[in-house]
Every structure is written in structure tokens, then in C-alpha cells.
């Protein structure tokens, strides 16, 4: 082997059997590259500032767009005067609802089609007009100079009272969008069998995504062909939505998304700003950049809806759950957006219980529509369910971990036919997590600490979860190209949203092909140059794309084996692919190096195409998790200090330990925000407007708020039925039980059950005062 070839191929690989393309490939039992904590393949670009994000795009003759938005939560537009704005320096174009460009353009909120500019603005921040000018400041000034005659209407921004008869009607009709019900078993019988029945109401706040890079895009037309650089989680979703809105063939719309600075679900699809940017570029015949301000993103690009949840639960003295009753309500915003979607799923499916009933009310209010937010619905449901499980454990004098272990299901009870899980790692998450966290000894230590006369009280808590998805699935296409020198190109359209997708996929390709990961060049997401992929979100990227990459690598290997059979003049079924050589099984000395294949040298390259196969029939692929928290409460100031956090996660095979751990830590930090700091605050009485629309007033967790020590404990269970890599989703479950674990730790520290999030220092002092007064 030459020095040059040593760069490309790994040595000492086990001899694999040649995979049969008609059947699923052999499950990896041992791996050489997959699972290792390799640094990101684009780490240098990201840290050096050479990575080009949509907000970095600069094109010749580019101008800038800005939008005028309704300052009222509920108002009708009676008239618009753009004359003053049209005369301002640098202004190139203005579009309103009366402009010809906008009249035939439609936009959808779920299944509800709405005009691009609505004459009835249902929320603060709804689009009224758009401007293009030579500079971003000229565009913003011109937008502010547009005069609008509004008929200001009564508003409804408090979803808990939006169904009152006296409440303002958001869409002109009732504010109840829909009510979903679910049930199994006999609820009355379940409660009758219980030794203890508890009932409580829990509330979670509305959270805002606030990604580091604001939403926005650059649009440029070349004759009838449109190119859009969008900060997006999926370029093909951008392409399809824009093509639909502008009535263009997909072939005429190119969406590019090489890098993006965070999305958390809010960038799964484009926004009205994208369409308007395209229209302004068309009207001016110039490239247009429109990046939203931080304040705009707080108003109009989604949120995690608030939830009010009543839960009633019954348990036997031995810890068997006998009945769960759950009612929740929450707002979609001003348009349908799935406000309470999946909030009840953990109640339905996390613990074994024969008798369950849930109902969910989705409510309209005069506020920005929701969008998916990392594990939609699940963190809210966990806040209620996991606190109730702890309360039940206390009543029957049972350890909270033991109660959870008593009720672990092996099948998905909420799905029709109760299909089994391919693997259920919840038990291992709880048992091994508690062991590594030193759960039992920590209880003794903390009880001794809290027994002393000290204003600093400590507590530990646990929370568990599953994520309804995390299984991935078709469609997905990947092409892998091998050049004649042995280097590799990986072509896929999946967006790397900061989770290390490109790195993980390079490792999967390297594992299967036997090459060194450093020689794999990866194409960035671009509908013109990369293959179809659904948006990266919902913990589906790894379990969707990784098996597809492996299938593409196997397809490539099969092509190479066919070439080798021609050169060696043997049957292809008698050849094995080993490292940088293809070897005849009848005689180890009869072999050929891949870079010497005559057909490869003639062609210059060979490709393998992979497609994502179907998920297993009649079985469910879900990730599971348990998290453990220790914190300290200053009972004089109300300050909460998180001392340590451990996340035990069953997400199947770990493809990269470094990116895996980073996901766990990031999810925990996001969960801290839900539990302790974040809350969209609307003025419910006077104006209906958003009060905290910047990073100063909207309290994201900072370095001072995160746990002092965070630990990640992967629970790797072989799961060959899930997909050919055995990997399940991770991005969602890492944040689902966090806030609930914090709440349970707070109860141990203070003796107060905090049912409303976020738990601020003022809330701690208030509740401790109530406790002292009896």
C-alpha cells in the first residue's frame, strides 16, 4: 500500500460478507469509525467565520427588503398610503395588498389559505406591506413611513378566557379550533381500583424559538428562474412552498441552504417574508436580501404554545397505575397551527395503564401562530405527568424511580393494535441513570443536609419520556461517488442544522466503504445539486439519512465488485470487499485494488445510489430517556442553582459520541429555559401586545443558569429492526423531561409543588411564604 493510499483506506478491517442488494444489509455488530467522537468535518469553517450563512450572502447590485407589520393584535386595514415612502431616498419598490404582484399569491397556515396581505390583521406582527431599498436602513425607514388607517378591534390574547362568551372572536367565528379526544379501558373502574387518587392542574408558558441567526433569505431571478438562499431546516420544503405560492414549476425554483444558525422547528418551512422577498426581487430586477430583525422574530415566526393541563391519576399501593385522566388547552395563535398537538401523548403512551382518557382543546387567540418547537407538545405533557408520578410515589411511600420502573410498557398502547416497540430502553435509562447519578445515596445525603438549620436547601429529581417519532423513514435519496484515486463525494440534500449531520453521515459512509473519513467531501444542501430530503427536524435526520447513506455505500460497493469480477474473471458472488481491495474467496492471492479497477479508471468515477427503505411493519421505533437533576435553592432570595444534571438516553446506536453528548447538553439547557426562565409575556389587559420582545426582557438561560456539571449516558441497545444502522432520534427527547426533573427536585428541596412554569425566584419566595403561613 502506498503512502497515498494510506490516506484513503483504513487498515485491519474485518472481512465483511458481500451484502445482497435484494436484502437488508447485515447489522453492524462492531464498528471502526461509527461511534467515535470525531470532530465536525466543517468545524474549521464554522469557527473561523468562513462558513457562509444566508445572512452572509452578498450579491452584485443587491438591495434590501423590510416589512411593515401591524402594531395591533386585532385590526382591520381600512387604507394604506405609500406616497411618502415612495419619495424617500433609495426606495426601489413597495408592495401592499393592492399591488398586482400580491393579489394572486396565497399563503397557508396548515390547511387554511389566507391572502399574502390580510385586510384583517389578527396578530401583532402580521404583514401589511413590504419595501425594497438600496440599504437595509432606507428600507426600514420607508416601511415606517407608510401610513395605515387601522380600525382597532377588541382582542383575545388570554387563551384561558378566549372561550368565554364575552371574548373577542379572533377569526370572526368561535375561538375553539377543535377538540380532540382519546380513550381506552374503563376510567371509572380504574379509579375505583386505585388506593390513591390525586388531581392537579399544571401550566407551562409560551416559549419563543429565538435562534441565533434570525429568519430571512436572499432572492435572485435570472429570467424566469428563481434562486433563494434561505436560513432553513430543509431546502426542498422551501422550494415546494415557494413554487406553490408563486405558481412556478419546481424546476424553476432553486433553494440553497449551506449553513443555518439554529431553527428548533421554526425554520421547517419558509414564511411570508420569503415570498415577499421573491416578489420584490422580481419587481426590481435586482437581488433582494430580507433578514428579519430580532424583534420581528419574536412576533411572527412561531412559538411553543402555552398549555393548561389538568391530570387525575390513580395508583395501587404496589405502584400499579390504574387510571389516567388528562385535559389540556392551549393556543394555536391567530391561525391553525396545532397548539395542543401531542401534549397528551406521554399520558397515553409512556407508562403502562389500561384506563386512559384525554381531551385537548386548540384555541385561537390574537397572537403569532405557533410552529413546531423541539419535541412539540411533549415537554408540556412531561411537566404535568412526571410531577404527578412523583406525587403518587410520595403518597404510597414508594421511590419515584421504582414507581416508574413498575409501569414500563413494551408496546405502544396509544396506537391501534398496541404494536410492540423494536426496543424499549426506558428501564435501562432509569436503572443505569439512577446508578450513575448515585440516586439512593444522594437522597440520604440531601436529607441530612436539609435537616440542618440552613437557608440553602437541596433536592434531586427525575423525569422520564419517550418521543413519538425518532424513527425517520422514506423518502430520502443519497448518491455517493468514488473517484478513480479512491476519494469520495457524498451527495445528500439533508440540512445540517447544527447537530453534526454532515459529520455523522461521513462516518457512516466511511464505515461501510472502509475509507478514511477525511477523504469524504460532502455537498451542502441545494435543490439544484443535492438529492431530495425532507426537512431536518423531529429527530428524524439520523434515522432517515444514515440508513440511506449506508444503502448508497452498499450500492457503490456492488458496482465495484461487478467491475472486479470482470477484471479477475470470476463470479461476482465469490468476491469480498476488504478495505482497499476486492478479494476472491477461493484464493486470497487473487485480488485487485479498487483504484486499479480498469472500468473505474476509464470512467473516472463510479456512483452508488441509496434510498431509505420502509420502517418495520407492525412495530414502533421510539427513543426513550430519563434525566436526573440536583439543585440548590436559596430560601431567602428564591435563587435556584442547578448543580448537576445527567441524561440517560436510549436513541439506539451512537454514531458520533461527541455530537451525541452535545445534543444532550443543549437539550438540557433548553429544558432549563422552560422550567426556570422563559415566558412570552402579552399585555392581556390594555394593549394585547408583546411585552418582552428582545433578549434582554425574554430570559433565555445564560452560562450562569446552566448546570455546573452535565453528564451524558448513552443507553445503546442493539436495534437491527429499526434500520440498517440501528440509530434512533435524539434531538427531541433530550429536552422533554428536563423541566419536570427540575420541578421534582424543587419539591424535595422546598416541600412546595410548583405547578406553573417558569419557576422564577419571585415564584419561589411567594410559594414559600404561602407555605409558612399555612
XYZ file of C-alpha atoms in Angstrom:
774
model
C 0.000 0.000 0.000
C 1.389 3.374 -0.965
C 1.534 6.408 1.292
C -1.140 7.980 -0.847
C -3.498 5.036 -0.396
C -2.969 5.011 3.370
C -4.636 8.397 3.452
C -7.782 6.926 1.939
C -8.178 3.442 3.351
C -8.252 2.109 6.891
C -6.188 -0.938 7.683
C -7.014 -4.013 9.706
C -10.728 -4.126 8.862
C -12.635 -7.355 9.468
C -13.653 -9.218 6.336
C -17.337 -8.457 5.715
C -19.641 -10.634 3.708
C -20.684 -9.128 0.430
C -24.144 -7.638 1.046
C -27.038 -8.826 -1.054
C -28.694 -5.770 -2.604
C -32.046 -7.555 -2.557
C -31.989 -7.913 1.227
C -31.268 -5.716 4.197
C -27.542 -5.401 4.886
C -26.015 -7.200 7.815
C -26.382 -5.283 11.073
C -23.126 -3.756 12.307
C -22.005 -5.606 15.426
C -18.691 -3.791 15.705
C -17.667 -0.532 14.098
C -14.358 1.100 13.388
C -15.397 4.701 12.665
C -19.063 4.943 13.621
C -19.471 5.846 17.286
C -16.135 7.595 17.628
C -16.080 11.219 18.923
C -14.723 12.687 15.697
C -14.671 16.478 15.349
C -17.028 18.032 12.849
C -15.997 17.885 9.233
C -16.849 21.586 8.867
C -15.544 22.692 12.251
C -12.890 24.969 10.779
C -15.394 26.750 8.551
C -17.759 27.300 11.456
C -15.225 28.605 13.980
C -13.140 30.618 11.521
C -16.067 32.533 10.094
C -15.592 31.217 6.565
C -18.881 29.273 6.584
C -21.390 31.245 4.529
C -24.813 31.558 6.138
C -27.785 33.122 4.312
C -27.303 36.271 6.383
C -23.755 36.472 4.922
C -24.827 36.355 1.269
C -23.788 39.386 -0.785
C -24.619 39.573 -4.499
C -23.775 42.244 -7.084
C -26.410 45.020 -7.227
C -28.184 43.547 -4.202
C -30.751 45.683 -2.394
C -32.592 45.118 0.873
C -36.128 44.376 1.936
C -38.113 45.311 5.010
C -41.674 44.715 6.112
C -44.341 46.836 7.709
C -46.252 44.861 10.286
C -49.445 45.512 12.164
C -48.768 47.126 15.548
C -52.141 45.894 16.818
C -53.213 42.394 17.864
C -56.579 42.745 16.114
C -57.296 45.383 13.497
C -58.729 45.875 10.028
C -56.753 47.725 7.379
C -59.054 50.437 6.004
C -56.471 52.163 3.828
C -52.746 52.396 3.021
C -50.865 55.479 1.835
C -47.395 54.763 0.437
C -46.805 58.138 -1.206
C -44.365 59.451 1.404
C -42.367 56.234 1.402
C -42.162 56.176 -2.399
C -40.377 59.553 -2.412
C -37.699 58.555 0.083
C -34.077 58.102 -0.956
C -33.104 54.670 -2.172
C -36.603 53.195 -2.344
C -36.955 50.814 -5.297
C -40.294 49.085 -4.771
C -43.261 48.859 -2.415
C -45.777 46.014 -2.321
C -49.107 46.105 -0.485
C -52.295 44.116 -0.633
C -53.421 46.292 -3.532
C -50.316 45.605 -5.623
C -50.781 43.402 -8.650
C -47.844 41.219 -7.580
C -49.552 40.229 -4.340
C -53.169 39.757 -5.357
C -52.914 36.226 -6.700
C -50.408 34.961 -4.149
C -51.815 32.793 -1.391
C -50.305 31.517 1.823
C -51.324 28.623 4.024
C -51.469 28.194 7.762
C -51.875 24.449 7.894
C -54.926 23.874 5.671
C -56.266 27.417 5.899
C -55.432 29.524 2.847
C -55.016 33.240 3.512
C -54.017 36.278 1.441
C -50.401 37.369 1.439
C -51.599 40.643 2.978
C -54.747 40.173 5.025
C -57.158 43.108 5.263
C -57.908 41.839 8.774
C -54.703 41.618 10.827
C -55.229 39.024 13.550
C -51.979 39.422 15.471
C -49.315 41.974 16.237
C -46.703 41.481 13.550
C -48.977 40.375 10.703
C -47.666 41.560 7.319
C -49.123 44.796 5.918
C -46.561 45.947 3.314
C -43.037 45.282 2.053
C -40.345 47.664 0.800
C -37.112 47.265 -1.151
C -34.413 49.939 -0.972
C -30.684 50.384 -1.527
C -29.795 49.837 2.145
C -31.455 47.987 4.995
C -31.833 51.266 6.870
C -33.526 53.001 3.951
C -35.878 50.050 3.601
C -36.756 50.082 7.302
C -37.268 53.867 7.295
C -39.520 53.662 4.247
C -41.606 50.892 5.806
C -42.160 53.049 8.875
C -43.177 55.990 6.630
C -46.122 54.074 5.160
C -49.334 55.382 6.648
C -52.033 52.861 7.508
C -55.592 53.557 8.601
C -56.483 50.837 11.096
C -59.836 50.005 12.623
C -58.676 48.744 16.006
C -60.756 45.871 17.367
C -61.083 44.142 20.714
C -58.576 41.363 21.221
C -58.333 37.988 22.911
C -54.809 37.019 23.966
C -55.544 35.041 27.149
C -56.361 31.563 25.893
C -57.799 30.508 29.242
C -60.599 33.071 28.737
C -60.766 33.079 24.932
C -63.692 30.652 25.007
C -65.785 32.918 27.247
C -68.922 34.231 25.607
C -67.688 37.807 26.091
C -64.271 37.180 24.482
C -63.394 38.818 21.161
C -63.695 36.496 18.191
C -60.303 36.052 16.541
C -61.467 34.892 13.140
C -64.984 36.257 13.239
C -66.278 32.899 14.460
C -65.740 30.942 17.647
C -62.257 30.661 19.131
C -62.337 26.890 19.594
C -60.450 25.450 16.632
C -61.020 21.821 17.513
C -61.196 19.375 20.380
C -59.508 16.009 20.183
C -60.467 13.103 22.428
C -58.838 9.778 23.144
C -59.755 6.925 25.425
C -59.136 3.287 26.271
C -60.379 0.991 29.005
C -62.858 1.887 31.746
C -61.819 5.071 33.546
C -64.345 4.773 36.381
C -63.268 1.216 37.055
C -59.633 2.283 37.073
C -60.198 4.969 39.683
C -62.303 2.577 41.772
C -59.402 0.096 41.841
C -56.909 2.745 42.973
C -55.722 3.055 46.563
C -54.695 6.670 45.950
C -56.238 9.193 43.554
C -54.694 12.629 43.002
C -55.736 15.533 40.823
C -53.819 18.697 39.939
C -53.633 21.436 37.296
C -50.300 22.348 35.720
C -49.343 25.208 33.434
C -46.437 25.828 31.070
C -45.597 29.144 29.385
C -45.352 30.103 25.741
C -41.737 29.832 24.609
C -40.105 31.572 21.646
C -37.511 29.905 19.402
C -35.112 32.887 19.142
C -32.413 31.095 17.094
C -29.005 32.746 16.868
C -29.466 33.567 13.173
C -32.782 35.355 12.567
C -35.121 34.183 9.848
C -34.611 35.559 6.388
C -33.420 34.967 2.851
C -31.872 36.337 -0.316
C -33.800 36.056 -3.594
C -32.489 36.475 -7.125
C -34.143 35.974 -10.505
C -32.344 35.000 -13.688
C -35.046 35.434 -16.316
C -37.760 33.009 -15.149
C -35.536 31.026 -12.768
C -35.567 31.895 -9.076
C -32.794 31.171 -6.566
C -33.445 31.562 -2.846
C -30.797 31.370 -0.129
C -32.874 30.667 2.966
C -31.987 30.107 6.616
C -33.894 26.859 6.642
C -34.072 23.351 8.051
C -34.940 21.927 4.639
C -34.218 23.311 1.184
C -36.782 21.115 -0.540
C -39.525 22.435 1.755
C -38.512 25.971 0.744
C -38.577 25.018 -2.916
C -42.027 23.414 -2.758
C -43.692 26.133 -0.687
C -42.327 28.954 -2.845
C -43.201 27.158 -6.081
C -46.734 26.644 -4.798
C -47.144 30.234 -3.614
C -45.824 31.755 -6.854
C -47.351 29.112 -9.151
C -43.977 28.075 -10.545
C -42.689 24.677 -11.657
C -40.351 23.124 -9.117
C -37.644 23.105 -11.777
C -37.716 26.908 -11.847
C -37.071 27.313 -8.107
C -33.678 26.631 -6.567
C -33.289 26.703 -2.789
C -29.833 26.852 -1.214
C -29.019 26.302 2.450
C -25.361 25.571 3.069
C -25.410 26.654 6.716
C -28.083 27.876 9.094
C -27.819 29.377 12.560
C -30.426 27.437 14.512
C -34.099 26.770 13.960
C -35.525 24.375 16.593
C -38.546 23.774 14.347
C -39.299 27.372 13.423
C -37.451 27.031 10.094
C -39.053 23.820 8.864
C -40.704 25.873 6.129
C -40.361 29.418 4.766
C -42.505 32.371 5.752
C -44.396 35.168 4.085
C -41.158 37.145 4.198
C -39.658 34.640 1.760
C -42.453 35.131 -0.769
C -42.284 38.891 -0.399
C -38.525 38.892 -0.863
C -39.021 36.962 -4.110
C -41.713 39.382 -5.295
C -39.552 42.407 -4.515
C -36.647 40.861 -6.413
C -38.922 40.233 -9.375
C -40.327 43.742 -9.332
C -36.950 45.464 -9.070
C -34.994 43.024 -11.256
C -32.348 43.062 -8.515
C -31.274 40.533 -5.877
C -33.012 41.307 -2.582
C -31.955 40.354 0.934
C -34.583 40.350 3.654
C -33.437 39.274 7.112
C -35.921 39.797 9.913
C -34.974 41.831 12.958
C -34.734 40.074 16.298
C -37.918 41.838 17.394
C -39.797 40.604 14.335
C -38.847 37.001 15.029
C -40.498 37.277 18.423
C -43.804 38.146 16.755
C -44.336 36.135 13.611
C -42.197 33.021 13.108
C -43.627 30.657 15.677
C -43.563 29.623 19.310
C -44.134 26.715 21.657
C -47.716 27.318 22.806
C -48.609 27.655 26.442
C -50.609 24.819 27.991
C -53.023 24.362 30.867
C -53.239 20.714 31.888
C -55.464 19.011 34.432
C -54.425 15.490 35.316
C -56.143 12.999 37.575
C -54.337 9.761 38.344
C -54.952 6.597 40.326
C -52.393 4.139 41.687
C -52.396 0.982 43.792
C -50.188 0.629 46.850
C -47.873 -1.652 44.901
C -47.257 1.132 42.356
C -49.537 -0.087 39.576
C -51.120 2.801 37.687
C -54.851 2.140 37.352
C -56.229 5.281 35.648
C -55.075 8.488 33.964
C -57.392 11.333 33.038
C -55.947 14.336 31.252
C -57.448 17.535 29.870
C -55.422 20.264 28.237
C -55.973 23.505 26.397
C -53.580 25.729 24.524
C -53.462 28.305 21.743
C -52.518 27.857 18.110
C -52.334 31.634 17.804
C -54.281 33.624 15.254
C -54.372 30.800 12.698
C -54.485 26.977 12.874
C -51.083 25.706 13.997
C -51.595 22.633 16.176
C -51.473 24.420 19.516
C -52.116 21.346 21.669
C -50.892 18.698 19.285
C -49.174 15.815 21.119
C -49.397 17.428 24.568
C -51.268 14.347 25.781
C -49.058 11.743 24.106
C -46.947 10.868 27.146
C -50.108 10.355 29.188
C -51.350 7.994 26.507
C -48.164 6.030 25.959
C -45.261 6.480 28.405
C -46.456 4.236 31.254
C -48.461 1.039 31.265
C -52.036 1.900 32.177
C -55.179 0.159 30.978
C -57.596 3.025 31.609
C -56.803 6.361 29.997
C -58.847 9.299 28.771
C -57.549 12.559 27.320
C -59.044 15.625 25.699
C -57.276 18.561 24.075
C -58.692 21.939 23.084
C -56.919 24.009 20.429
C -57.806 27.686 20.805
C -57.445 30.790 18.641
C -56.006 33.953 20.165
C -54.725 37.240 18.738
C -51.047 36.298 18.773
C -48.466 34.914 16.365
C -49.197 31.391 15.106
C -47.292 28.529 16.692
C -44.722 26.451 14.866
C -43.136 23.137 15.820
C -40.706 23.651 18.692
C -38.286 20.887 19.630
C -40.483 17.916 20.620
C -43.876 19.588 20.039
C -46.234 19.041 22.957
C -44.033 16.597 24.858
C -42.194 18.913 27.308
C -45.541 20.392 28.353
C -47.059 16.968 28.887
C -43.981 15.808 30.804
C -44.231 18.836 33.113
C -47.652 17.590 34.238
C -47.307 13.810 34.057
C -43.860 13.494 35.630
C -44.773 15.698 38.572
C -47.960 13.709 39.097
C -45.989 10.436 39.075
C -43.728 11.812 41.805
C -46.737 12.957 43.832
C -48.275 9.482 43.577
C -44.995 7.892 44.648
C -44.905 10.067 47.749
C -48.475 9.157 48.691
C -47.811 5.415 48.556
C -44.344 5.790 50.117
C -42.544 4.471 47.055
C -39.341 5.657 45.427
C -40.143 7.733 42.303
C -37.729 5.726 40.173
C -39.239 2.468 41.416
C -42.762 3.633 40.563
C -41.694 4.398 37.010
C -39.957 1.025 36.703
C -43.156 -0.671 37.849
C -45.093 0.703 34.878
C -42.826 0.355 31.852
C -44.666 -0.752 28.702
C -43.274 -2.987 25.989
C -45.765 -1.853 23.383
C -47.245 1.416 22.163
C -50.599 1.394 23.921
C -51.868 4.538 22.201
C -51.521 3.167 18.682
C -54.110 0.927 17.109
C -53.423 -2.698 17.918
C -50.792 -1.773 20.544
C -47.802 -2.740 18.370
C -44.587 -3.603 20.244
C -41.508 -1.392 20.266
C -38.429 -2.633 18.472
C -36.558 -1.804 21.673
C -37.723 -0.224 24.932
C -34.764 1.275 26.737
C -36.726 3.128 29.396
C -35.903 0.590 32.089
C -32.182 0.806 31.366
C -32.352 4.607 31.238
C -33.896 4.678 34.712
C -31.797 1.941 36.300
C -28.406 2.825 34.872
C -29.120 6.530 35.114
C -30.027 6.237 38.798
C -26.919 4.153 39.408
C -24.567 6.623 37.755
C -26.325 9.549 39.418
C -25.988 7.759 42.775
C -29.690 8.263 43.358
C -30.222 6.409 46.636
C -27.120 7.744 48.374
C -27.934 11.239 47.137
C -31.336 11.064 48.840
C -29.678 10.197 52.164
C -27.055 12.909 51.730
C -29.585 15.588 50.859
C -31.984 14.647 53.645
C -29.103 15.094 56.081
C -28.183 18.436 54.517
C -31.741 19.779 54.566
C -32.217 18.690 58.155
C -29.713 21.271 59.291
C -30.688 24.877 60.001
C -29.589 26.281 56.664
C -31.284 28.597 54.177
C -29.697 26.662 51.288
C -31.841 23.590 50.609
C -31.096 20.874 48.081
C -33.168 18.433 46.125
C -32.891 15.796 43.440
C -35.478 14.879 40.866
C -36.091 12.538 37.963
C -38.095 12.807 34.769
C -38.672 10.266 32.004
C -40.008 10.361 28.489
C -40.344 8.893 25.055
C -40.592 10.753 21.751
C -43.455 9.800 19.452
C -41.220 9.855 16.375
C -37.464 9.456 16.127
C -37.796 6.602 13.653
C -37.260 8.509 10.428
C -38.451 6.905 7.230
C -38.740 7.432 3.484
C -38.386 9.352 1.284
C -34.667 10.063 1.108
C -32.086 9.691 -1.650
C -28.290 9.790 -1.353
C -25.624 9.461 -4.037
C -22.038 8.507 -3.199
C -19.378 8.983 -5.857
C -15.982 7.268 -5.798
C -13.265 8.914 -7.884
C -10.536 6.919 -9.586
C -7.974 7.933 -6.940
C -10.150 6.438 -4.170
C -11.546 9.674 -2.728
C -15.278 10.037 -2.147
C -18.079 12.566 -2.670
C -21.248 12.331 -0.552
C -24.299 13.990 -2.069
C -27.423 14.415 0.078
C -29.984 17.187 0.487
C -30.438 16.977 4.255
C -29.675 20.198 6.097
C -27.152 20.195 8.928
C -28.970 22.345 11.465
C -26.031 22.456 13.842
C -26.276 18.874 15.069
C -23.329 17.484 13.089
C -25.324 15.719 10.368
C -22.552 16.081 7.791
C -20.014 14.566 10.162
C -22.205 11.625 11.122
C -23.031 10.809 7.509
C -19.358 10.930 6.574
C -18.693 8.404 9.342
C -21.445 6.082 8.094
C -20.054 6.214 4.546
C -16.502 5.701 5.806
C -17.575 2.730 7.918
C -19.229 0.944 5.031
C -16.635 1.769 2.363
C -13.574 1.276 4.516
C -12.143 4.698 3.696
C -10.798 7.370 5.995
C -13.489 9.999 6.821
C -11.127 12.833 5.898
C -11.292 11.979 2.191
C -15.069 12.268 2.015
C -16.210 15.575 0.572
C -19.833 16.457 1.385
C -22.128 18.587 -0.730
C -24.153 21.275 1.023
C -27.957 21.237 0.799
C -29.044 22.706 -2.538
C -32.069 21.626 -4.594
C -30.077 22.134 -7.801
C -27.159 19.902 -6.852
C -28.141 17.569 -3.993
C -30.696 14.805 -3.678
C -34.180 15.013 -2.200
C -34.521 15.056 1.575
C -37.268 16.062 3.927
C -36.549 18.888 6.419
C -34.229 18.174 9.313
C -36.423 18.143 12.395
C -38.369 15.900 14.716
C -35.298 13.751 15.448
C -35.708 12.130 12.028
C -32.493 13.165 10.308
C -30.100 10.493 11.611
C -32.565 7.568 11.396
C -33.621 8.687 7.915
C -30.382 9.746 6.267
C -27.889 7.359 7.910
C -29.541 4.191 6.533
C -29.831 5.899 3.151
C -26.128 6.762 3.173
C -25.277 3.179 4.064
C -27.503 1.894 1.263
C -25.742 4.221 -1.183
C -22.361 2.946 0.007
C -23.518 -0.655 -0.424
C -24.764 0.156 -3.922
C -21.342 1.629 -4.714
C -19.574 -1.451 -3.369
C -21.763 -3.697 -5.520
C -20.800 -1.711 -8.606
C -17.118 -2.032 -7.714
C -17.449 -5.772 -7.147
C -19.023 -6.140 -10.580
C -16.062 -4.291 -12.088
C -13.632 -6.505 -10.175
C -15.388 -9.646 -11.403
C -14.723 -8.539 -14.976
C -11.053 -7.825 -14.261
C -10.455 -11.018 -12.247
C -12.684 -13.131 -14.495
C -14.537 -14.766 -11.577
C -18.133 -14.848 -10.420
C -19.018 -11.651 -8.540
C -20.713 -13.691 -5.778
C -17.291 -15.120 -4.913
C -15.738 -11.705 -4.221
C -15.381 -9.837 -0.951
C -14.815 -6.117 -0.477
C -11.977 -5.731 2.048
C -10.538 -2.293 2.769
C -8.874 -1.010 -0.410
C -9.075 -4.365 -2.206
C -11.600 -6.777 -3.642
C -10.543 -10.375 -2.933
C -11.602 -13.686 -4.410
C -12.859 -16.020 -1.691
C -11.317 -19.023 -3.446
C -7.770 -17.684 -3.274
C -6.657 -14.729 -1.150
C -3.840 -14.015 -3.558
C -6.294 -13.337 -6.358
C -7.352 -9.788 -5.690
C -7.367 -6.298 -7.123
C -7.047 -2.912 -5.553
C -10.046 -0.663 -6.035
C -8.006 2.142 -7.568
C -6.709 -0.325 -10.184
C -10.134 -1.393 -11.484
C -9.990 -0.884 -15.233
C -13.574 0.306 -15.594
C -13.148 2.816 -12.760
C -10.002 4.172 -14.383
C -11.766 4.525 -17.733
C -14.874 6.186 -16.323
C -13.041 8.324 -13.795
C -15.759 7.719 -11.220
C -18.461 5.321 -10.132
C -21.621 6.106 -8.179
C -23.880 4.343 -5.747
C -27.466 5.420 -5.176
C -29.234 4.773 -1.892
C -32.876 5.085 -0.918
C -34.457 4.959 2.516
C -36.356 1.733 2.956
C -39.629 1.396 4.860
C -39.843 1.234 8.629
C -40.634 -2.143 10.201
C -44.221 -3.275 9.837
C -46.341 -3.770 12.940
C -43.637 -2.411 15.233
C -42.817 1.038 16.611
C -39.416 2.713 16.741
C -39.238 5.283 19.544
C -36.372 6.717 21.611
C -36.643 6.785 25.417
C -34.917 8.818 28.107
C -34.580 9.548 31.807
C -32.925 12.609 33.283
C -31.751 13.298 36.818
C -31.226 16.689 38.432
C -29.693 18.029 41.628
C -30.221 21.652 42.571
C -29.905 24.109 45.432
C -32.498 26.691 46.479
C -31.720 29.832 48.437
C -34.864 30.126 50.539
C -34.069 33.768 51.359
C -33.655 35.057 47.792
C -35.506 32.387 45.824
C -32.457 31.779 43.655
C -32.224 28.314 42.109
C -28.802 26.895 41.269
C -28.647 23.673 39.264
C -25.672 21.688 40.499
C -25.665 18.687 38.194
C -27.721 17.002 35.520
C -27.496 13.553 33.988
C -29.230 12.485 30.801
C -29.599 8.753 30.117
C -30.842 8.285 26.557
C -31.860 5.258 24.538
C -31.505 6.532 20.982
C -30.131 3.339 19.557
C -26.600 3.221 18.223
C -24.442 6.277 18.914
C -22.992 7.331 15.564
C -20.722 10.046 16.965
C -20.209 10.290 20.709
C -19.146 13.950 20.566
C -22.204 15.179 18.676
C -24.408 12.854 20.769
C -23.242 14.411 24.026
C -23.550 17.914 22.595
C -27.189 17.221 21.733
C -27.844 16.028 25.283
C -26.279 19.096 26.863
C -28.047 21.509 24.512
C -31.404 19.857 25.123
C -30.959 20.081 28.885
C -30.159 23.796 28.630
C -33.286 24.351 26.541
C -35.327 22.458 29.130
C -33.913 24.698 31.851
C -35.414 27.621 29.927
C -38.877 26.058 30.012
C -38.620 25.233 33.686
C -36.980 28.339 35.091
C -36.677 31.371 32.825
C -38.648 31.642 29.578
C -42.123 33.125 29.188
C -43.660 35.130 26.361
C -45.499 37.925 28.147
C -48.515 39.512 26.436
C -50.318 42.537 27.831
C -53.630 40.815 28.441
C -55.497 43.849 29.778
C -54.696 47.024 27.851
C -52.957 46.533 24.512
C -52.646 42.813 23.755
C -49.078 43.476 22.615
C -45.918 41.503 23.306
C -44.056 42.985 26.257
C -40.722 41.134 26.138
C -39.603 41.182 22.515
C -35.823 41.161 22.908
C -33.100 39.078 24.518
C -32.907 41.438 27.475
C -36.516 41.024 28.537
C -37.106 37.492 27.271
C -34.985 35.438 29.629
C -33.050 32.712 27.887
C -30.797 30.586 30.107
C -27.288 32.000 30.282
C -23.989 30.461 31.326
C -24.927 31.318 34.910
C -28.175 29.340 34.707
C -26.992 26.047 33.260
C -25.945 23.056 35.374
C -22.441 23.213 36.801
C -21.923 19.577 35.815
C -23.687 17.772 32.946
C -23.263 14.096 32.142
C -24.426 12.072 29.166
C -25.110 8.357 29.488
C -25.934 6.645 26.185
C -28.031 3.512 26.514
C -27.013 1.605 23.401
C -29.325 -1.309 22.712
C -28.903 -3.277 19.514
C -31.917 -2.449 17.373
C -31.496 -4.121 13.967
C -35.230 -3.852 13.279
C -35.257 -0.050 13.419
C -32.994 0.484 10.391
C -29.707 -0.782 8.998
C -27.620 1.442 11.303
C -29.626 0.852 14.490
C -29.792 4.583 15.251
C -32.898 6.330 16.581
C -33.629 10.027 17.035
C -32.041 12.108 19.796
C -32.669 15.838 19.304
C -36.185 15.856 20.792
C -36.035 13.503 23.809
C -33.027 15.342 25.246
C -35.243 18.283 26.214
C -38.584 16.615 27.042
C -38.170 15.576 30.730
C -35.740 18.312 31.809
C -38.169 20.850 33.248
C -40.140 18.140 35.040
C -36.976 16.753 36.655
C -36.189 20.274 37.884
C -39.702 20.646 39.323
C -39.420 17.339 41.157
C -36.056 18.372 42.589
C -37.573 21.680 43.696
C -40.262 19.798 45.599
C -37.666 17.805 47.511
C -35.766 20.992 48.321
C -38.714 23.154 49.378
C -41.707 20.924 50.045
C -43.644 23.000 47.523
C -45.110 21.549 44.330
C -44.536 24.184 41.638
C -47.269 23.568 39.095
C -46.707 26.674 36.960
C -43.605 27.194 34.852
C -41.304 29.016 34.751
C -40.321 28.826 38.404
C -38.659 32.191 38.982
C -37.031 33.387 42.234
C -40.127 35.520 42.884
C -42.333 32.454 42.487
C -40.166 30.555 44.980
C -40.417 33.318 47.584
C -44.157 33.674 47.023
C -44.844 29.955 47.432
C -42.549 29.592 50.433
C -44.367 32.491 52.090
C -47.698 30.754 51.497
C -46.281 27.577 52.981
C -45.088 29.374 56.115
C -48.476 30.999 56.580
C -50.137 27.615 56.304
